[in-house]
Coordinates of C-alpha atoms in Angstrom, one line a residue:
D23 CA 0.0 -0.1 -0.1
W24 CA 2.9 2.2 1.0
L25 CA 4.7 2.1 -2.7
R26 CA 1.2 2.1 -4.3
K27 CA 0.2 5.1 -2.9
Q28 CA 3.5 6.8 -4.2
G29 CA 2.8 5.5 -7.8
L30 CA 5.8 2.9 -7.0
P31 CA 5.7 -0.8 -8.5
F32 CA 6.2 -3.5 -6.1
A33 CA 7.2 -7.0 -7.1
Y34 CA 7.8 -10.0 -4.7
A35 CA 8.1 -13.7 -4.2
Y36 CA 8.1 -15.8 -1.2
V37 CA 8.8 -19.4 0.2
R38 CA 7.4 -20.8 3.6
E39 CA 9.6 -23.5 5.1
N40 CA 9.1 -25.6 8.1
G41 CA 12.6 -27.0 9.4
D42 CA 13.7 -28.8 12.4
G43 CA 15.1 -26.3 14.7
K44 CA 13.8 -23.3 12.8
G45 CA 10.0 -24.2 12.9
S46 CA 7.7 -22.5 10.6
H47 CA 9.0 -19.4 8.5
V48 CA 8.9 -17.5 5.4
H49 CA 11.4 -16.1 2.9
I50 CA 10.1 -13.0 1.1
L51 CA 12.1 -11.5 -1.7
A52 CA 11.2 -7.9 -2.3
H53 CA 11.9 -5.7 -5.1
L54 CA 12.2 -1.8 -4.2
P55 CA 12.4 0.3 -7.1
P56 CA 15.0 3.1 -7.1
G57 CA 14.0 5.8 -4.9
A58 CA 11.8 3.5 -2.3
Q59 CA 13.1 3.6 1.1
W60 CA 12.3 0.9 3.6
G61 CA 13.5 0.8 6.9
Y62 CA 13.3 -1.3 10.0
Q63 CA 10.5 0.6 11.6
R64 CA 8.5 0.2 8.6
S65 CA 9.2 -3.5 8.4
R66 CA 8.2 -3.9 12.3
R67 CA 4.9 -2.2 11.4
W68 CA 4.2 -4.1 8.3
L69 CA 4.9 -7.4 10.3
E70 CA 2.4 -6.7 13.4
G71 CA 0.0 -5.3 10.8
V72 CA 0.2 -8.7 9.0
C73 CA 0.0 -11.0 11.9
E74 CA -2.0 -8.8 14.0
C75 CA 0.3 -9.2 17.4
S76 CA 3.4 -7.6 18.7
Y77 CA 6.7 -7.5 17.4
A78 CA 9.4 -10.2 18.6
Q79 CA 13.1 -9.1 18.6
G80 CA 14.5 -11.3 15.7
A81 CA 11.8 -11.9 13.8
I82 CA 12.6 -10.1 10.7
K83 CA 16.0 -10.2 9.1
T84 CA 16.6 -8.1 6.3
R85 CA 19.6 -8.0 3.9
R86 CA 20.0 -6.1 0.5
I87 CA 21.4 -8.2 -2.3
R88 CA 25.0 -6.9 -2.9
G89 CA 24.6 -4.9 0.4
T90 CA 24.0 -1.6 -0.7
I91 CA 21.4 0.4 -2.4
G92 CA 23.1 1.0 -5.7
G93 CA 24.9 -2.4 -5.9
R94 CA 23.1 -3.5 -9.0
V95 CA 24.1 -0.3 -10.7
V96 CA 27.6 -0.3 -9.5
L97 CA 28.5 -3.9 -9.7
P98 CA 26.0 -5.3 -12.0
N99 CA 27.9 -8.6 -12.5
L100 CA 28.6 -9.4 -8.6
Y101 CA 24.9 -8.1 -7.9
A102 CA 23.7 -10.6 -10.7
K103 CA 25.8 -13.4 -8.8
N104 CA 24.6 -12.6 -5.4
L105 CA 21.1 -12.4 -6.6
G106 CA 21.7 -16.1 -8.4
V107 CA 22.7 -17.3 -4.6
V108 CA 19.6 -15.8 -3.2
V109 CA 17.2 -17.2 -5.7
G110 CA 19.0 -20.8 -5.3
Y111 CA 18.5 -20.5 -1.4
V112 CA 14.9 -20.2 -1.7
A113 CA 14.5 -22.3 -4.6
K114 CA 16.3 -25.4 -2.7
G115 CA 13.1 -27.1 -2.1
A116 CA 12.1 -27.4 -5.4
P117 CA 12.7 -30.8 -7.5
Q118 CA 16.2 -31.3 -8.7
E119 CA 15.4 -31.4 -12.2
F120 CA 13.9 -27.8 -11.9
L121 CA 16.9 -26.4 -9.9
E122 CA 19.3 -27.9 -12.9
A123 CA 16.8 -26.8 -15.7
M124 CA 17.1 -23.1 -14.3
G125 CA 20.9 -23.4 -14.1
I126 CA 20.6 -23.4 -10.2
I127 CA 23.8 -25.3 -8.9
R128 CA 22.3 -26.7 -5.7
A129 CA 21.2 -29.9 -4.0
H130 CA 17.7 -30.3 -3.4
E131 CA 16.6 -29.9 0.1
P132 CA 13.1 -30.4 1.7
G133 CA 11.3 -27.7 3.0
G134 CA 9.6 -29.2 5.9
R135 CA 5.7 -29.9 6.1
I136 CA 3.6 -27.1 5.0
I137 CA -0.2 -26.8 5.2
G138 CA -1.6 -24.3 2.7
K139 CA 0.5 -22.4 0.1
R140 CA 4.1 -23.0 0.0
V141 CA 5.0 -20.4 -2.6
G142 CA 3.6 -17.4 -4.2
W143 CA 4.6 -14.4 -6.2
S144 CA 2.8 -11.2 -7.2
Q145 CA 0.8 -11.0 -10.4
N146 CA 3.3 -8.5 -11.8
I147 CA 5.9 -11.1 -12.1
G148 CA 3.9 -13.6 -14.7
R149 CA 4.3 -17.1 -14.8

């Protein structure tokens, strides 16, 4: 809603997992367009609104791909490589044939038992 009100596009993909020792959790890849600022407080308010609960310390772990706001512009090859690592990590639960077909060099890992939807993405990404 915050980006839409500014007339900015937003794209996302997510994967739910349920691992031994980690419990149920979700990995969300969110694309923020240039100029969009997303801070810690905004993340906390978003999570509290989604789960209708108080924030618990450590519930959100956020990282930029390539570590900097301008990473994809300043070092595009390194950014692309790091993006590939991130995509490989969240796709680890896909069948090995899919991983290989997509050029993802990673062994399949089970994502644990999930009731409901395991993966999703915004409509503007397409199939």
